[in-house]
């Protein structure tokens, strides 16, 4: 299975995959140790067609058992864990960026799609006929992905759109349960979601999640519930974790880039550079410029 180019601090460049038109990958589950949890990057949406085996998808506040065959949609900014049962799952999955679909003229935001949005319904149990039909589409996507036709990604975009619209016509699975150790799960998923925002790789793009309430909304839990779970499990408040990670990233950007303080402030979610200056000095004892000059 192909691996993504690593983002390095030296040039702060975007991965080649994101710069190219081929913002799409296809894999057979189990092939070369590719699992359902593979490609859990912040940049990529994932559609999985599970044809064999039982598994369990767990979010912060709910979980669901998935008997095959099933079609599952996962969002890069909604953390989850996917656990296999006694029988290893078999099937296909593909990952793709929002930009990949927009290149084909698609205008709607995937974050707002009922298949991918927070609190949406991402799991669809399939009849044998539905499973066979979707299997044929995934197999055609693989053939196109492996081929050298110059317009193959246009065909793949159309096939992805067919899968998405077929799911929208279906009834989602609704047999959710409340996972055990809810506080531990919520705290861990919060920490995963926090870390997934980094490293910051562009001075022109602001962090989407900046406050405890942003994370609570993304995890689909009440902010008080999130704060209590994180405090109970880690001994630190949600805000403290966010501030510590922002400070670490700010120091890294000041050290390894030539971005201005204003650019760093914006990329880390501060509306004004003065707010960032106050934050940095409060938590480090010096201003950002003083820190940079001391290096």
Coordinates of C-alpha atoms in Angstrom, one line a residue:
X1 CA 0.0 0.0 0.0
X2 CA 1.4 3.4 -0.9
X3 CA 2.3 5.8 1.9
X4 CA 2.0 9.5 2.0
X5 CA 4.9 11.8 1.8
X6 CA 5.8 13.1 5.3
X7 CA 5.4 16.8 6.0
X8 CA 8.7 18.2 7.2
X9 CA 9.3 21.2 9.4
X10 CA 12.2 22.3 7.2
X11 CA 10.3 23.5 4.2
X12 CA 6.7 23.3 5.7
X13 CA 5.6 22.0 2.3
X14 CA 2.4 20.2 1.6
X15 CA 2.5 16.5 0.7
X16 CA 2.9 15.7 -2.9
X17 CA -0.4 13.9 -2.8
X18 CA -2.2 17.2 -2.0
X19 CA -0.4 19.1 -4.7
X20 CA -1.3 16.6 -7.4
X21 CA -4.6 15.9 -9.0
X22 CA -4.5 12.3 -7.6
X23 CA -5.9 13.0 -4.2
X24 CA -7.4 9.6 -4.1
X25 CA -6.3 6.1 -2.9
X26 CA -7.9 2.7 -3.1
X27 CA -7.1 -0.4 -1.1
X28 CA -8.3 -3.9 -0.4
X29 CA -8.9 -4.4 3.3
X30 CA -6.2 -6.8 4.6
X31 CA -4.0 -6.3 1.5
X32 CA -0.4 -5.5 2.6
X33 CA -1.7 -5.1 6.2
X34 CA -4.2 -2.3 5.3
X35 CA -6.8 -2.2 8.0
X36 CA -10.1 -0.4 8.3
X37 CA -8.3 2.1 10.6
X38 CA -5.7 2.9 7.9
X39 CA -5.4 6.4 6.5
X40 CA -6.9 8.1 9.5
X41 CA -5.4 11.4 8.4
X42 CA -7.1 14.8 8.9
X43 CA -7.1 15.5 5.1
X44 CA -9.0 12.5 3.8
X45 CA -12.6 11.2 3.9
X46 CA -13.0 7.5 3.7
X47 CA -15.6 5.1 2.4
X48 CA -15.4 1.5 3.4
X49 CA -17.3 -1.4 1.9
X50 CA -17.1 -4.3 4.4
X51 CA -18.1 -7.6 2.8
X52 CA -17.1 -10.1 5.4
X53 CA -16.6 -10.3 9.2
X54 CA -18.0 -8.4 12.2
X55 CA -16.5 -5.2 13.5
X56 CA -17.4 -2.3 15.9
X57 CA -17.1 1.4 15.2
X58 CA -16.7 3.6 18.4
X59 CA -17.1 7.3 18.7
X60 CA -16.9 9.5 21.8
X61 CA -20.5 9.0 22.9
X62 CA -21.8 6.1 20.9
X63 CA -20.8 2.9 19.2
X64 CA -22.3 0.4 16.8
X65 CA -21.7 -3.2 15.9
X66 CA -21.3 -3.7 12.1
X67 CA -22.2 -7.0 10.6
X68 CA -21.1 -7.4 7.0
X69 CA -22.1 -6.4 4.4
X70 CA -22.0 -2.7 5.3
X71 CA -21.1 0.6 3.8
X72 CA -19.3 3.1 6.2
X73 CA -18.4 6.7 5.8
X74 CA -15.8 8.4 8.1
X75 CA -14.9 12.0 8.4
X76 CA -11.2 13.0 9.0
X77 CA -12.1 15.5 11.8
X78 CA -14.4 13.1 13.7
X79 CA -12.1 10.8 15.7
X80 CA -13.1 7.2 16.0
X81 CA -11.7 3.7 16.6
X82 CA -12.6 0.7 14.6
X83 CA -12.3 -2.7 16.3
X84 CA -12.4 -6.0 14.4
X85 CA -14.2 -9.1 15.7
X86 CA -13.0 -12.7 15.7
X87 CA -13.3 -12.9 12.0
X88 CA -11.1 -10.4 10.1
X89 CA -13.0 -8.0 7.9
X90 CA -12.7 -8.2 4.1
X91 CA -13.7 -5.7 1.5
X92 CA -12.5 -2.4 0.1
X93 CA -12.0 1.2 1.1
X94 CA -11.0 4.4 -0.7
X95 CA -9.8 7.7 0.7
X96 CA -10.1 11.0 -1.0
X97 CA -9.8 14.7 -0.2
X98 CA -12.7 17.3 -0.4
X99 CA -10.6 19.0 -3.1
X100 CA -10.6 15.8 -5.2
X101 CA -14.4 15.9 -5.5
X102 CA -14.6 19.6 -5.9
X103 CA -12.3 19.3 -8.9
X104 CA -15.1 17.5 -10.6
X105 CA -17.5 20.4 -10.1
X106 CA -19.1 19.2 -6.9
X107 CA -20.1 22.3 -4.8
X108 CA -21.6 20.9 -1.6
X109 CA -19.4 20.7 1.5
X110 CA -18.7 17.1 2.6
X111 CA -18.6 18.3 6.3
X112 CA -22.4 19.0 5.9
X113 CA -23.3 15.8 4.2
X114 CA -25.5 13.5 6.2
X115 CA -23.0 10.8 5.5
X116 CA -20.0 12.6 7.0
X117 CA -21.2 15.4 9.3
X118 CA -21.0 15.4 13.1
X119 CA -24.0 13.5 14.5
X120 CA -24.8 12.1 11.1
X121 CA -25.5 8.5 10.2
X122 CA -22.4 7.0 8.6
X123 CA -23.3 3.3 8.6
X124 CA -25.5 1.5 6.1
X125 CA -26.3 -2.2 6.3
X126 CA -26.6 -3.8 2.9
X127 CA -28.8 -6.4 1.3
X128 CA -27.0 -9.0 -0.9
X129 CA -28.1 -7.2 -4.0
X130 CA -26.9 -3.8 -2.7
X131 CA -23.6 -5.3 -1.6
X132 CA -23.0 -6.9 -5.1
X133 CA -23.8 -3.6 -6.8
X134 CA -21.5 -1.6 -4.7
X135 CA -18.8 -4.2 -4.9
X136 CA -18.9 -3.9 -8.7
X137 CA -18.4 -0.1 -8.4
X138 CA -15.4 -0.5 -6.0
X139 CA -13.9 -3.0 -8.4
X140 CA -14.3 -0.6 -11.3
X141 CA -12.7 2.1 -9.3
X142 CA -9.7 -0.1 -8.6
X143 CA -9.4 -0.9 -12.3
X144 CA -9.4 2.8 -13.2
X145 CA -7.0 3.6 -10.3
X146 CA -4.5 1.0 -11.6
X147 CA -4.9 2.1 -15.2
X148 CA -3.2 4.9 -17.2
X149 CA -6.2 6.5 -18.9
X150 CA -5.6 10.2 -18.8
X151 CA -9.1 11.0 -17.5
X152 CA -9.4 8.2 -15.1
X153 CA -9.9 10.5 -12.1
X154 CA -13.0 12.0 -13.7
X155 CA -14.4 8.4 -14.0
X156 CA -13.5 7.7 -10.3
X157 CA -15.2 11.0 -9.2
X158 CA -18.4 9.8 -10.9
X159 CA -18.1 6.4 -9.3
X160 CA -17.7 8.0 -5.9
X161 CA -20.7 10.2 -6.5
X162 CA -22.8 7.1 -7.3
X163 CA -21.7 5.5 -4.1
X164 CA -22.6 8.6 -2.1
X165 CA -26.0 9.0 -3.7
X166 CA -26.8 5.3 -3.3
X167 CA -26.2 5.6 0.4
X168 CA -28.3 8.7 0.7
X169 CA -31.2 6.7 -0.7
X170 CA -30.7 4.0 2.0
X171 CA -31.9 3.8 5.6
X172 CA -28.9 4.1 8.0
X173 CA -28.2 1.6 10.8
X174 CA -29.6 3.0 14.1
X175 CA -28.7 0.3 16.7
X176 CA -26.2 2.4 18.6
X177 CA -25.0 1.7 22.2
X178 CA -23.2 3.7 24.8
X179 CA -19.5 2.5 25.1
X180 CA -18.1 1.4 28.4
X181 CA -15.5 3.7 30.0
X182 CA -17.1 6.7 28.3
X183 CA -14.9 9.3 30.1
X184 CA -11.7 7.5 29.0
X185 CA -12.9 7.3 25.5
X186 CA -14.0 10.9 25.3
X187 CA -10.8 12.1 26.8
X188 CA -8.7 10.0 24.4
X189 CA -10.7 11.1 21.3
X190 CA -10.3 14.7 22.4
X191 CA -6.6 14.3 22.6
X192 CA -6.5 12.6 19.2
X193 CA -8.6 15.3 17.7
X194 CA -6.4 18.0 19.2
X195 CA -3.2 16.4 17.9
X196 CA -4.7 15.7 14.4
X197 CA -4.7 19.5 13.8
X198 CA -0.9 19.6 13.9
X199 CA 1.6 20.3 12.4
X200 CA 0.3 23.6 11.0
X201 CA 1.5 23.7 7.4
X202 CA 0.1 26.9 6.0
X203 CA 0.1 30.6 7.2
X204 CA -3.1 31.2 5.2
X205 CA -5.3 28.6 6.8
X206 CA -6.6 29.0 10.4
X207 CA -7.1 26.1 12.8
X208 CA -10.7 24.9 12.6
X209 CA -10.9 24.0 16.3
X210 CA -9.7 26.6 18.8
X211 CA -11.8 26.3 22.0
X212 CA -13.2 23.6 24.2
X213 CA -16.7 24.2 22.7
X214 CA -15.3 23.6 19.1
X215 CA -14.0 20.2 20.2
X216 CA -17.2 19.3 22.0
X217 CA -19.2 20.1 18.9
X218 CA -17.0 18.0 16.8
X219 CA -17.3 15.1 19.2
X220 CA -21.0 15.6 19.5
X221 CA -21.0 15.9 23.3
X222 CA -21.8 18.8 25.7
X223 CA -18.9 21.0 26.5
X224 CA -19.4 20.4 30.2
X225 CA -19.3 16.6 29.6
X226 CA -16.1 17.0 27.7
X227 CA -14.5 19.1 30.3
X228 CA -15.4 16.8 33.1
X229 CA -14.2 13.7 31.2
X230 CA -10.8 15.3 30.3
X231 CA -10.3 16.6 33.8
X232 CA -11.2 13.2 35.4
X233 CA -8.9 11.2 33.1
X234 CA -5.9 13.5 32.6
X235 CA -6.0 15.7 35.6
X236 CA -5.9 18.8 33.3
X237 CA -8.6 20.9 31.9
X238 CA -9.5 20.9 28.2
X239 CA -8.4 24.5 27.9
X240 CA -5.0 23.6 29.5
X241 CA -4.4 20.9 27.0
X242 CA -5.3 23.2 24.1
X243 CA -3.1 26.0 25.4
X244 CA -0.1 23.7 25.9
X245 CA -0.4 22.3 22.4
X246 CA -0.8 25.8 20.8
X247 CA 2.2 27.0 22.7
X248 CA 4.3 24.1 21.6
X249 CA 3.3 24.6 18.0
X250 CA 3.9 28.4 18.2
X251 CA 7.5 27.7 19.4
X252 CA 8.0 25.3 16.6
X253 CA 6.8 27.7 14.0
X254 CA 8.9 30.5 15.4
X255 CA 11.9 28.3 15.3
X256 CA 11.5 26.5 12.0
X257 CA 9.8 29.0 9.7
X258 CA 10.2 32.5 8.6
X259 CA 6.5 33.3 9.0
X260 CA 5.8 36.7 10.6
X261 CA 4.2 36.8 14.0
X262 CA 1.0 37.9 12.5
X263 CA 1.0 34.9 10.1
X264 CA 1.7 32.5 13.0
X265 CA -1.0 34.1 15.1
X266 CA -3.6 33.7 12.3
X267 CA -2.7 30.1 11.5
X268 CA -3.1 29.2 15.2
X269 CA -6.6 30.7 15.4
X270 CA -5.9 34.1 16.9
X271 CA -7.9 36.9 15.2
X272 CA -5.3 39.6 16.1
X273 CA -1.6 39.3 16.6
X274 CA -1.9 41.2 19.9
X275 CA -4.0 38.4 21.2
X276 CA -1.3 35.9 20.3
X277 CA 1.4 38.1 21.8
X278 CA -0.5 38.2 25.1
X279 CA -1.1 34.5 25.0
X280 CA 2.5 33.6 24.3
X281 CA 3.9 35.9 26.9
X282 CA 1.4 34.7 29.5
X283 CA 2.4 31.1 29.0
X284 CA 6.1 31.4 28.2
X285 CA 7.2 34.6 30.0
X286 CA 8.5 36.3 26.8
X287 CA 7.0 37.7 23.6
X288 CA 7.2 35.8 20.4
X289 CA 9.8 38.1 18.9
X290 CA 11.9 37.9 22.0
X291 CA 11.7 34.1 21.8
X292 CA 12.7 34.0 18.2
X293 CA 15.6 36.4 18.7
X294 CA 16.9 34.1 21.5
X295 CA 17.3 31.1 19.2

